[in-house]
Amino acid sequence: MRLAFKIAMRFLKYSKVQTMLIILGIAIGVSVQVFIGTLIRGVQNNLVNKTIGSSSQITITSKNDDKAIASWENKVAKIKEIHDEVKNVSAVIDFSAFVKIYGRTKTYPILLRGFNFKNADLIYKVNDNLIDGKEPEFDNEVLMGTDLQKETDAKLGDCITIFTPQGVKKDVIITGFYDLKSASINKSWILTNMKTAQNVFNFGDKATSIEMQVKDAFKVDNILMDVKYKLKDNSLKITNWKEANSSLLSALSGHNASSIMIQVFVLISVILGITSTLAITVIQKSKQIGILKAMGIKDGTSSFIFLFEGMLLGVMGTTVGIFLGLCWTYFFTKFALNPDGTPLIPLYISYKFIAFSALVDIISGSIAAIVPARNSSKLNPIDIIKNG
């Protein structure tokens, strides 16, 4: 084995130009694989973040007519204990209502949402998306979205009246304006603390939903089943983001399929390139192989020479290819920009993908050497020396 490895190294060093061209060919193929794969993963990550990155990924609601979830604190505590994949949990109370700016007659339909801002910020990033003002510190204070602000011409400190379908009126003060990057949300959500929302709807110490985010958004199905099993409450309905985002899942599946196809074609080109090159090398080195066999080298050892060549070419080509692919990806994110200067596709490097691609490419390079290796084992030293 050691002798075969040394001979393989000598063969590669002897034909330096040929070796460099083979490595370059492999590197270009691998770099395309890494570049496309990394970009597709960046697109997927960006799509997921924009769609569900700042929203609930698993939502618990009540099947009861009053939509009430009693003892929600115990349920939240139990959810945090039963599954370490759940990273953020927030109880919410929300109902439809109407709002009117003080001194005006026109009313606007809204969804009043009350929650603990400390917990909700981990999901919705409300504080990070405040355009003006601050989050409510006391009861009867609210936040308004920028789209509703423009429509109502509301200002900080304005007093607004909330009307419920049950005929309840509640005056509240605007302490800030937010922009959650969704026109429908910015136009309809009025945010406040839980106590204020509970008082407006005479709901007592109850919630209408429990929202949560998980570490891996694509594992929500299993996590949902675990949460459902542990809570064991038939009055609760548990849903996940996939049910409302079938089009997004379809797009992600298409991206995955295209990524796999690209990688398969790249691997085929790498395998064919190494196989054809080493096959020619067997012919070129047939005289040396014949002499080595005449000196006592066994057929198995001669085969390992070309197996090692394929492996070495795969390792070197893959290493250079990964470096080039990452460089191309980095420069692409620097030059392909949106009008606001942000990257068109954010840089997202998956080390698992890089490691898996490297392993597959190296193994492919080794497999590509099997045919030339078998051909070298069949060489007859007497015929080779006799025929020159």
mmCIF file of C-alpha atoms in Angstrom:
data_model
loop_
_atom_site.group_PDB
_atom_site.id
_atom_site.type_symbol
_atom_site.label_atom_id
_atom_site.label_comp_id
_atom_site.label_asym_id
_atom_site.label_seq_id
_atom_site.Cartn_x
_atom_site.Cartn_y
_atom_site.Cartn_z
ATOM 1 C CA MET A 1 0.000 0.000 0.000
ATOM 2 C CA ARG A 2 2.740 2.438 0.942
ATOM 3 C CA LEU A 3 4.729 1.551 -2.192
ATOM 4 C CA ALA A 4 1.634 2.039 -4.374
ATOM 5 C CA PHE A 5 1.043 5.443 -2.796
ATOM 6 C CA LYS A 6 4.638 6.549 -3.404
ATOM 7 C CA ILE A 7 4.505 5.440 -7.043
ATOM 8 C CA ALA A 8 1.179 7.251 -7.514
ATOM 9 C CA MET A 9 2.759 10.440 -6.143
ATOM 10 C CA ARG A 10 5.704 10.065 -8.525
ATOM 11 C CA PHE A 11 3.411 9.560 -11.506
ATOM 12 C CA LEU A 12 1.507 12.732 -10.618
ATOM 13 C CA LYS A 13 4.705 14.740 -10.066
ATOM 14 C CA TYR A 14 6.272 13.451 -13.276
ATOM 15 C CA SER A 15 3.423 14.858 -15.409
ATOM 16 C CA LYS A 16 2.973 18.155 -13.588
ATOM 17 C CA VAL A 17 1.183 20.015 -16.393
ATOM 18 C CA GLN A 18 -1.249 17.163 -16.948
ATOM 19 C CA THR A 19 -1.843 16.828 -13.208
ATOM 20 C CA MET A 20 -2.514 20.561 -12.836
ATOM 21 C CA LEU A 21 -4.996 20.515 -15.740
ATOM 22 C CA ILE A 22 -6.863 17.558 -14.217
ATOM 23 C CA ILE A 23 -6.992 19.266 -10.811
ATOM 24 C CA LEU A 24 -8.194 22.485 -12.450
ATOM 25 C CA GLY A 25 -10.922 20.607 -14.338
ATOM 26 C CA ILE A 26 -12.127 18.914 -11.152
ATOM 27 C CA ALA A 27 -11.894 22.194 -9.234
ATOM 28 C CA ILE A 28 -14.059 24.053 -11.750
ATOM 29 C CA GLY A 29 -16.721 21.340 -11.584
ATOM 30 C CA VAL A 30 -16.685 21.260 -7.775
ATOM 31 C CA SER A 31 -16.704 25.067 -7.552
ATOM 32 C CA VAL A 32 -19.841 25.191 -9.695
ATOM 33 C CA GLN A 33 -21.421 22.598 -7.413
ATOM 34 C CA VAL A 34 -20.534 24.583 -4.274
ATOM 35 C CA PHE A 35 -21.492 27.924 -5.825
ATOM 36 C CA ILE A 36 -24.920 26.789 -7.027
ATOM 37 C CA GLY A 37 -25.610 24.737 -3.903
ATOM 38 C CA THR A 38 -24.652 27.596 -1.583
ATOM 39 C CA LEU A 39 -26.697 30.133 -3.536
ATOM 40 C CA ILE A 40 -29.773 27.892 -3.534
ATOM 41 C CA ARG A 41 -29.442 27.393 0.202
ATOM 42 C CA GLY A 42 -29.085 31.149 0.598
ATOM 43 C CA VAL A 43 -32.280 31.686 -1.383
ATOM 44 C CA GLN A 44 -34.101 29.055 0.690
ATOM 45 C CA ASN A 45 -32.861 30.503 3.967
ATOM 46 C CA ASN A 46 -33.861 33.994 2.862
ATOM 47 C CA LEU A 47 -37.322 32.837 1.794
ATOM 48 C CA VAL A 48 -37.904 31.019 5.075
ATOM 49 C CA ASN A 49 -36.654 33.965 7.153
ATOM 50 C CA LYS A 50 -38.820 36.467 5.302
ATOM 51 C CA THR A 51 -41.890 34.239 5.421
ATOM 52 C CA ILE A 52 -41.761 32.655 8.871
ATOM 53 C CA GLY A 53 -38.603 34.016 10.475
ATOM 54 C CA SER A 54 -40.582 36.641 12.395
ATOM 55 C CA SER A 55 -43.859 34.824 12.881
ATOM 56 C CA SER A 56 -45.324 31.870 14.706
ATOM 57 C CA GLN A 57 -44.204 28.487 13.396
ATOM 58 C CA ILE A 58 -46.448 26.400 15.666
ATOM 59 C CA THR A 59 -49.712 27.869 16.947
ATOM 60 C CA ILE A 60 -52.048 26.501 19.606
ATOM 61 C CA THR A 61 -55.653 27.719 19.569
ATOM 62 C CA SER A 62 -58.850 26.666 21.306
ATOM 63 C CA LYS A 63 -61.646 24.644 19.732
ATOM 64 C CA ASN A 64 -64.121 26.064 22.250
ATOM 65 C CA ASP A 65 -66.730 28.594 21.157
ATOM 66 C CA ASP A 66 -65.252 31.303 23.367
ATOM 67 C CA LYS A 67 -61.740 30.650 21.906
ATOM 68 C CA ALA A 68 -60.350 30.694 25.438
ATOM 69 C CA ILE A 69 -57.227 28.858 26.579
ATOM 70 C CA ALA A 70 -57.385 28.622 30.356
ATOM 71 C CA SER A 71 -54.297 28.062 32.525
ATOM 72 C CA TRP A 72 -52.132 29.174 29.638
ATOM 73 C CA GLU A 73 -49.168 29.825 31.960
ATOM 74 C CA ASN A 74 -48.997 26.125 32.871
ATOM 75 C CA LYS A 75 -49.208 25.113 29.241
ATOM 76 C CA VAL A 76 -46.404 27.503 28.266
ATOM 77 C CA ALA A 77 -44.224 26.162 31.084
ATOM 78 C CA LYS A 78 -44.948 22.576 30.037
ATOM 79 C CA ILE A 79 -44.091 23.323 26.383
ATOM 80 C CA LYS A 80 -40.731 24.772 27.402
ATOM 81 C CA GLU A 81 -39.985 21.681 29.471
ATOM 82 C CA ILE A 82 -41.068 18.950 27.077
ATOM 83 C CA HIS A 83 -39.102 19.914 23.988
ATOM 84 C CA ASP A 84 -35.678 21.547 23.718
ATOM 85 C CA GLU A 85 -36.314 22.276 20.021
ATOM 86 C CA VAL A 86 -38.790 25.008 21.006
ATOM 87 C CA LYS A 87 -36.875 28.258 21.428
ATOM 88 C CA ASN A 88 -39.536 30.986 21.782
ATOM 89 C CA VAL A 89 -43.042 30.795 23.276
ATOM 90 C CA SER A 90 -45.572 33.604 23.645
ATOM 91 C CA ALA A 91 -49.202 33.590 24.800
ATOM 92 C CA VAL A 92 -51.527 35.920 22.881
ATOM 93 C CA ILE A 93 -55.021 37.290 23.197
ATOM 94 C CA ASP A 94 -56.498 38.751 20.025
ATOM 95 C CA PHE A 95 -59.952 39.712 18.767
ATOM 96 C CA SER A 96 -61.343 41.793 15.930
ATOM 97 C CA ALA A 97 -62.463 45.302 16.801
ATOM 98 C CA PHE A 98 -62.710 48.822 15.427
ATOM 99 C CA VAL A 99 -60.688 51.916 16.213
ATOM 100 C CA LYS A 100 -61.414 55.640 15.947
ATOM 101 C CA ILE A 101 -59.020 58.541 16.359
ATOM 102 C CA TYR A 102 -60.161 61.003 19.020
ATOM 103 C CA GLY A 103 -62.099 63.894 17.479
ATOM 104 C CA ARG A 104 -62.865 62.087 14.212
ATOM 105 C CA THR A 105 -65.855 60.105 13.040
ATOM 106 C CA LYS A 106 -64.395 57.441 10.751
ATOM 107 C CA THR A 107 -63.657 53.998 12.233
ATOM 108 C CA TYR A 108 -61.156 51.402 11.014
ATOM 109 C CA PRO A 109 -61.263 47.599 11.402
ATOM 110 C CA ILE A 110 -58.360 46.213 13.433
ATOM 111 C CA LEU A 111 -57.099 43.111 15.197
ATOM 112 C CA LEU A 112 -56.241 43.969 18.786
ATOM 113 C CA ARG A 113 -53.383 41.738 19.956
ATOM 114 C CA GLY A 114 -52.226 41.586 23.538
ATOM 115 C CA PHE A 115 -49.116 39.801 24.735
ATOM 116 C CA ASN A 116 -46.064 39.975 26.939
ATOM 117 C CA PHE A 117 -43.749 42.153 24.842
ATOM 118 C CA LYS A 118 -40.642 40.524 26.291
ATOM 119 C CA ASN A 119 -41.717 37.122 24.948
ATOM 120 C CA ALA A 120 -43.369 38.401 21.781
ATOM 121 C CA ASP A 121 -40.268 40.386 20.779
ATOM 122 C CA LEU A 122 -38.368 37.095 20.454
ATOM 123 C CA ILE A 123 -40.819 36.061 17.730
ATOM 124 C CA TYR A 124 -41.978 39.254 16.037
ATOM 125 C CA LYS A 125 -38.977 41.531 16.725
ATOM 126 C CA VAL A 126 -41.409 44.368 17.474
ATOM 127 C CA ASN A 127 -38.873 46.474 19.361
ATOM 128 C CA ASP A 128 -36.335 46.120 16.540
ATOM 129 C CA ASN A 129 -38.952 47.307 14.039
ATOM 130 C CA LEU A 130 -40.180 50.370 15.919
ATOM 131 C CA ILE A 131 -40.166 53.367 13.580
ATOM 132 C CA ASP A 132 -41.053 55.909 16.236
ATOM 133 C CA GLY A 133 -41.846 55.945 19.943
ATOM 134 C CA LYS A 134 -41.509 52.994 22.334
ATOM 135 C CA GLU A 135 -43.249 49.831 23.435
ATOM 136 C CA PRO A 136 -46.101 50.191 25.976
ATOM 137 C CA GLU A 137 -44.906 50.312 29.569
ATOM 138 C CA PHE A 138 -48.302 50.642 31.255
ATOM 139 C CA ASP A 139 -51.871 49.513 30.720
ATOM 140 C CA ASN A 140 -54.027 51.225 28.090
ATOM 141 C CA GLU A 141 -51.034 51.961 25.840
ATOM 142 C CA VAL A 142 -50.767 50.608 22.297
ATOM 143 C CA LEU A 143 -48.585 50.396 19.205
ATOM 144 C CA MET A 144 -49.920 51.090 15.714
ATOM 145 C CA GLY A 145 -48.586 49.909 12.342
ATOM 146 C CA THR A 146 -47.154 52.399 9.861
ATOM 147 C CA ASP A 147 -49.772 51.645 7.163
ATOM 148 C CA LEU A 148 -52.651 52.321 9.562
ATOM 149 C CA GLN A 149 -50.828 55.420 10.782
ATOM 150 C CA LYS A 150 -50.673 56.826 7.249
ATOM 151 C CA GLU A 151 -54.344 56.042 6.676
ATOM 152 C CA THR A 152 -55.487 57.624 9.947
ATOM 153 C CA ASP A 153 -52.819 60.341 10.147
ATOM 154 C CA ALA A 154 -52.296 59.338 13.782
ATOM 155 C CA LYS A 155 -49.470 60.798 15.867
ATOM 156 C CA LEU A 156 -47.584 59.790 18.997
ATOM 157 C CA GLY A 157 -49.618 60.479 22.108
ATOM 158 C CA ASP A 158 -52.944 60.481 20.261
ATOM 159 C CA CYS A 159 -55.909 59.041 22.128
ATOM 160 C CA ILE A 160 -57.809 56.417 20.167
ATOM 161 C CA THR A 161 -61.006 54.568 21.034
ATOM 162 C CA ILE A 162 -61.342 50.825 20.561
ATOM 163 C CA PHE A 163 -64.861 49.485 19.894
ATOM 164 C CA THR A 164 -65.595 45.771 20.326
ATOM 165 C CA PRO A 165 -68.482 43.866 18.684
ATOM 166 C CA GLN A 166 -69.920 43.474 22.206
ATOM 167 C CA GLY A 167 -70.305 47.249 22.508
ATOM 168 C CA VAL A 168 -67.338 47.875 24.817
ATOM 169 C CA LYS A 169 -65.408 51.139 24.345
ATOM 170 C CA LYS A 170 -61.868 51.656 25.562
ATOM 171 C CA ASP A 171 -59.663 54.737 25.254
ATOM 172 C CA VAL A 172 -55.950 54.019 24.786
ATOM 173 C CA ILE A 173 -52.826 56.052 24.027
ATOM 174 C CA ILE A 174 -50.476 55.512 21.073
ATOM 175 C CA THR A 175 -46.892 55.166 22.331
ATOM 176 C CA GLY A 176 -45.211 54.089 19.102
ATOM 177 C CA PHE A 177 -45.410 52.994 15.479
ATOM 178 C CA TYR A 178 -43.972 49.748 14.073
ATOM 179 C CA ASP A 179 -43.199 48.307 10.651
ATOM 180 C CA LEU A 180 -43.184 44.485 10.535
ATOM 181 C CA LYS A 181 -42.565 44.489 6.755
ATOM 182 C CA SER A 182 -46.088 43.287 5.995
ATOM 183 C CA ALA A 183 -48.730 45.711 4.725
ATOM 184 C CA SER A 184 -51.615 43.557 5.975
ATOM 185 C CA ILE A 185 -50.135 43.422 9.481
ATOM 186 C CA ASN A 186 -49.129 47.082 9.567
ATOM 187 C CA LYS A 187 -52.650 48.070 8.552
ATOM 188 C CA SER A 188 -54.608 45.870 10.936
ATOM 189 C CA TRP A 189 -52.667 44.985 14.095
ATOM 190 C CA ILE A 190 -52.937 47.160 17.204
ATOM 191 C CA LEU A 191 -50.489 45.823 19.800
ATOM 192 C CA THR A 192 -50.809 46.131 23.560
ATOM 193 C CA ASN A 193 -50.083 44.155 26.708
ATOM 194 C CA MET A 194 -52.178 41.151 27.732
ATOM 195 C CA LYS A 195 -53.923 42.842 30.626
ATOM 196 C CA THR A 196 -55.232 45.682 28.464
ATOM 197 C CA ALA A 197 -56.511 43.274 25.794
ATOM 198 C CA GLN A 198 -58.103 41.040 28.427
ATOM 199 C CA ASN A 199 -59.877 44.039 29.969
ATOM 200 C CA VAL A 200 -61.132 45.286 26.601
ATOM 201 C CA PHE A 201 -62.755 41.939 25.809
ATOM 202 C CA ASN A 202 -63.706 41.013 29.402
ATOM 203 C CA PHE A 203 -61.715 37.828 28.929
ATOM 204 C CA GLY A 204 -60.337 37.293 32.401
ATOM 205 C CA ASP A 205 -56.882 35.736 32.767
ATOM 206 C CA LYS A 206 -57.081 33.707 29.562
ATOM 207 C CA ALA A 207 -55.398 33.635 26.148
ATOM 208 C CA THR A 208 -56.693 32.903 22.663
ATOM 209 C CA SER A 209 -53.505 31.325 21.330
ATOM 210 C CA ILE A 210 -50.006 30.202 22.218
ATOM 211 C CA GLU A 211 -47.402 30.886 19.545
ATOM 212 C CA MET A 212 -43.942 29.421 19.319
ATOM 213 C CA GLN A 213 -40.841 29.230 17.172
ATOM 214 C CA VAL A 214 -38.516 26.243 16.859
ATOM 215 C CA LYS A 215 -34.819 25.831 16.170
ATOM 216 C CA ASP A 216 -35.388 24.010 12.876
ATOM 217 C CA ALA A 217 -38.501 25.177 11.040
ATOM 218 C CA PHE A 218 -38.538 22.041 8.895
ATOM 219 C CA LYS A 219 -38.913 19.754 11.929
ATOM 220 C CA VAL A 220 -42.207 21.286 13.040
ATOM 221 C CA ASP A 221 -44.215 18.159 12.216
ATOM 222 C CA ASN A 222 -42.401 16.018 14.775
ATOM 223 C CA ILE A 223 -42.311 18.811 17.352
ATOM 224 C CA LEU A 224 -46.037 19.426 16.874
ATOM 225 C CA MET A 225 -46.792 15.764 17.577
ATOM 226 C CA ASP A 226 -44.626 15.866 20.724
ATOM 227 C CA VAL A 227 -46.384 18.998 21.998
ATOM 228 C CA LYS A 228 -49.799 17.508 21.239
ATOM 229 C CA TYR A 229 -48.925 14.264 23.023
ATOM 230 C CA LYS A 230 -47.570 16.005 26.127
ATOM 231 C CA LEU A 231 -50.408 18.522 26.516
ATOM 232 C CA LYS A 232 -53.089 15.843 26.002
ATOM 233 C CA ASP A 233 -55.885 18.396 25.673
ATOM 234 C CA ASN A 234 -58.551 17.648 23.051
ATOM 235 C CA SER A 235 -59.915 21.180 23.340
ATOM 236 C CA LEU A 236 -56.764 22.545 21.716
ATOM 237 C CA LYS A 237 -55.984 22.790 18.021
ATOM 238 C CA ILE A 238 -52.303 22.758 17.072
ATOM 239 C CA THR A 239 -51.172 23.872 13.598
ATOM 240 C CA ASN A 240 -47.813 24.671 11.993
ATOM 241 C CA TRP A 241 -46.558 27.093 9.362
ATOM 242 C CA LYS A 242 -46.496 24.471 6.605
ATOM 243 C CA GLU A 243 -50.283 24.296 6.487
ATOM 244 C CA ALA A 244 -50.517 27.952 5.473
ATOM 245 C CA ASN A 245 -47.448 28.062 3.209
ATOM 246 C CA SER A 246 -47.896 25.268 0.675
ATOM 247 C CA SER A 247 -46.631 27.488 -2.165
ATOM 248 C CA LEU A 248 -43.424 28.203 -0.242
ATOM 249 C CA LEU A 249 -42.870 24.493 0.374
ATOM 250 C CA SER A 250 -43.399 23.830 -3.336
ATOM 251 C CA ALA A 251 -40.793 26.464 -4.224
ATOM 252 C CA LEU A 252 -38.303 25.018 -1.736
ATOM 253 C CA SER A 253 -38.856 21.520 -3.143
ATOM 254 C CA GLY A 254 -38.156 22.844 -6.632
ATOM 255 C CA HIS A 255 -34.940 24.467 -5.417
ATOM 256 C CA ASN A 256 -33.824 21.232 -3.765
ATOM 257 C CA ALA A 257 -34.561 19.202 -6.891
ATOM 258 C CA SER A 258 -32.619 21.603 -9.123
ATOM 259 C CA SER A 259 -29.711 21.646 -6.662
ATOM 260 C CA ILE A 260 -29.534 17.849 -6.595
ATOM 261 C CA MET A 261 -29.661 17.627 -10.409
ATOM 262 C CA ILE A 262 -26.828 20.149 -10.765
ATOM 263 C CA GLN A 263 -24.687 18.265 -8.266
ATOM 264 C CA VAL A 264 -25.363 14.937 -10.008
ATOM 265 C CA PHE A 265 -24.265 16.324 -13.388
ATOM 266 C CA VAL A 266 -21.159 17.849 -11.820
ATOM 267 C CA LEU A 267 -20.263 14.511 -10.221
ATOM 268 C CA ILE A 268 -20.761 12.714 -13.532
ATOM 269 C CA SER A 269 -18.435 15.162 -15.275
ATOM 270 C CA VAL A 270 -15.814 14.758 -12.535
ATOM 271 C CA ILE A 271 -16.000 10.956 -12.695
ATOM 272 C CA LEU A 272 -15.787 10.884 -16.502
ATOM 273 C CA GLY A 273 -12.880 13.331 -16.480
ATOM 274 C CA ILE A 274 -10.827 11.348 -13.977
ATOM 275 C CA THR A 275 -11.688 7.999 -15.582
ATOM 276 C CA SER A 276 -10.717 9.069 -19.106
ATOM 277 C CA THR A 277 -7.526 10.750 -17.917
ATOM 278 C CA LEU A 278 -6.357 7.802 -15.840
ATOM 279 C CA ALA A 279 -7.266 5.401 -18.642
ATOM 280 C CA ILE A 280 -4.867 7.297 -20.888
ATOM 281 C CA THR A 281 -2.310 7.335 -18.066
ATOM 282 C CA VAL A 282 -2.466 3.524 -17.879
ATOM 283 C CA ILE A 283 -1.525 3.376 -21.546
ATOM 284 C CA GLN A 284 1.191 5.998 -21.123
ATOM 285 C CA LYS A 285 2.656 4.263 -18.092
ATOM 286 C CA SER A 286 2.185 0.703 -19.360
ATOM 287 C CA LYS A 287 5.927 0.241 -19.904
ATOM 288 C CA GLN A 288 6.725 1.386 -16.352
ATOM 289 C CA ILE A 289 3.952 -0.831 -14.971
ATOM 290 C CA GLY A 290 5.330 -3.785 -16.958
ATOM 291 C CA ILE A 291 8.827 -3.218 -15.577
ATOM 292 C CA LEU A 292 7.481 -2.900 -12.034
ATOM 293 C CA LYS A 293 5.545 -6.147 -12.434
ATOM 294 C CA ALA A 294 8.616 -7.875 -13.802
ATOM 295 C CA MET A 295 10.437 -6.697 -10.662
ATOM 296 C CA GLY A 296 7.828 -8.414 -8.485
ATOM 297 C CA ILE A 297 5.018 -5.919 -7.922
ATOM 298 C CA LYS A 298 1.698 -7.746 -7.721
ATOM 299 C CA ASP A 299 -1.407 -6.965 -9.758
ATOM 300 C CA GLY A 300 -3.180 -5.647 -6.640
ATOM 301 C CA THR A 301 -0.393 -3.163 -5.955
ATOM 302 C CA SER A 302 -0.464 -1.885 -9.533
ATOM 303 C CA SER A 303 -4.210 -1.389 -9.208
ATOM 304 C CA PHE A 304 -3.760 0.601 -6.000
ATOM 305 C CA ILE A 305 -1.385 2.951 -7.819
ATOM 306 C CA PHE A 306 -4.251 4.271 -9.931
ATOM 307 C CA LEU A 307 -6.755 4.137 -7.100
ATOM 308 C CA PHE A 308 -4.445 6.379 -5.104
ATOM 309 C CA GLU A 309 -4.025 8.643 -8.116
ATOM 310 C CA GLY A 310 -7.802 9.025 -8.384
ATOM 311 C CA MET A 311 -8.110 9.708 -4.663
ATOM 312 C CA LEU A 312 -5.284 12.268 -4.664
ATOM 313 C CA LEU A 313 -6.690 14.050 -7.693
ATOM 314 C CA GLY A 314 -10.119 14.062 -6.035
ATOM 315 C CA VAL A 315 -8.758 15.512 -2.784
ATOM 316 C CA MET A 316 -6.694 18.215 -4.470
ATOM 317 C CA GLY A 317 -9.369 19.136 -7.005
ATOM 318 C CA THR A 318 -12.091 19.207 -4.353
ATOM 319 C CA THR A 319 -10.018 21.393 -2.016
ATOM 320 C CA VAL A 320 -9.296 23.943 -4.724
ATOM 321 C CA GLY A 321 -12.896 23.725 -5.999
ATOM 322 C CA ILE A 322 -14.441 24.425 -2.596
ATOM 323 C CA PHE A 323 -12.160 27.436 -2.137
ATOM 324 C CA LEU A 324 -13.077 28.796 -5.581
ATOM 325 C CA GLY A 325 -16.790 28.109 -5.044
ATOM 326 C CA LEU A 326 -16.846 29.976 -1.736
ATOM 327 C CA CYS A 327 -14.935 32.869 -3.284
ATOM 328 C CA TRP A 328 -17.414 33.093 -6.166
ATOM 329 C CA THR A 329 -20.314 33.019 -3.719
ATOM 330 C CA TYR A 330 -18.766 35.758 -1.571
ATOM 331 C CA PHE A 331 -18.106 38.060 -4.536
ATOM 332 C CA PHE A 332 -21.594 37.390 -5.920
ATOM 333 C CA THR A 333 -23.164 38.635 -2.671
ATOM 334 C CA LYS A 334 -20.979 41.751 -2.846
ATOM 335 C CA PHE A 335 -21.801 42.701 -6.440
ATOM 336 C CA ALA A 336 -25.384 41.437 -6.869
ATOM 337 C CA LEU A 337 -27.205 43.992 -4.710
ATOM 338 C CA ASN A 338 -30.728 45.280 -4.189
ATOM 339 C CA PRO A 339 -31.459 48.992 -4.745
ATOM 340 C CA ASP A 340 -31.032 49.585 -0.999
ATOM 341 C CA GLY A 341 -27.509 48.102 -1.075
ATOM 342 C CA THR A 342 -28.339 44.803 0.629
ATOM 343 C CA PRO A 343 -27.236 41.531 -1.038
ATOM 344 C CA LEU A 344 -29.681 40.148 -3.602
ATOM 345 C CA ILE A 345 -29.061 36.741 -2.035
ATOM 346 C CA PRO A 346 -27.615 36.806 1.504
ATOM 347 C CA LEU A 347 -24.443 34.803 2.091
ATOM 348 C CA TYR A 348 -25.352 31.543 3.788
ATOM 349 C CA ILE A 349 -22.707 28.847 4.191
ATOM 350 C CA SER A 350 -23.818 25.412 5.329
ATOM 351 C CA TYR A 351 -20.789 23.576 6.680
ATOM 352 C CA LYS A 352 -22.697 20.302 6.530
ATOM 353 C CA PHE A 353 -23.342 20.840 2.822
ATOM 354 C CA ILE A 354 -19.702 21.730 2.178
ATOM 355 C CA ALA A 355 -18.438 18.694 4.117
ATOM 356 C CA PHE A 356 -20.921 16.361 2.415
ATOM 357 C CA SER A 357 -20.044 17.721 -1.042
ATOM 358 C CA ALA A 358 -16.321 17.320 -0.351
ATOM 359 C CA LEU A 359 -16.789 13.735 0.824
ATOM 360 C CA VAL A 360 -18.917 12.804 -2.188
ATOM 361 C CA ASP A 361 -16.467 14.409 -4.638
ATOM 362 C CA ILE A 362 -13.466 12.637 -3.113
ATOM 363 C CA ILE A 363 -15.253 9.303 -3.125
ATOM 364 C CA SER A 364 -16.310 9.932 -6.729
ATOM 365 C CA GLY A 365 -12.705 10.588 -7.681
ATOM 366 C CA SER A 366 -11.671 7.302 -6.088
ATOM 367 C CA ILE A 367 -14.492 5.398 -7.804
ATOM 368 C CA ALA A 368 -13.516 6.931 -11.127
ATOM 369 C CA ALA A 369 -10.139 5.234 -10.847
ATOM 370 C CA ILE A 370 -11.581 1.723 -10.552
ATOM 371 C CA VAL A 371 -11.744 1.038 -14.322
ATOM 372 C CA PRO A 372 -8.170 2.234 -15.024
ATOM 373 C CA ALA A 373 -6.982 0.304 -11.960
ATOM 374 C CA ARG A 374 -8.540 -2.922 -13.244
ATOM 375 C CA ASN A 375 -7.002 -2.340 -16.668
ATOM 376 C CA SER A 376 -3.547 -1.944 -15.126
ATOM 377 C CA SER A 377 -3.907 -5.218 -13.212
ATOM 378 C CA LYS A 378 -4.543 -7.037 -16.501
ATOM 379 C CA LEU A 379 -1.312 -5.831 -18.097
ATOM 380 C CA ASN A 380 1.088 -8.681 -18.906
ATOM 381 C CA PRO A 381 4.693 -7.608 -18.240
ATOM 382 C CA ILE A 382 6.133 -10.015 -20.800
ATOM 383 C CA ASP A 383 3.913 -8.670 -23.600
ATOM 384 C CA ILE A 384 4.625 -5.057 -22.619
ATOM 385 C CA ILE A 385 8.415 -5.490 -22.523
ATOM 386 C CA LYS A 386 8.370 -7.607 -25.681
ATOM 387 C CA ASN A 387 6.330 -5.066 -27.644
ATOM 388 C CA GLY A 388 8.191 -2.069 -26.214
#
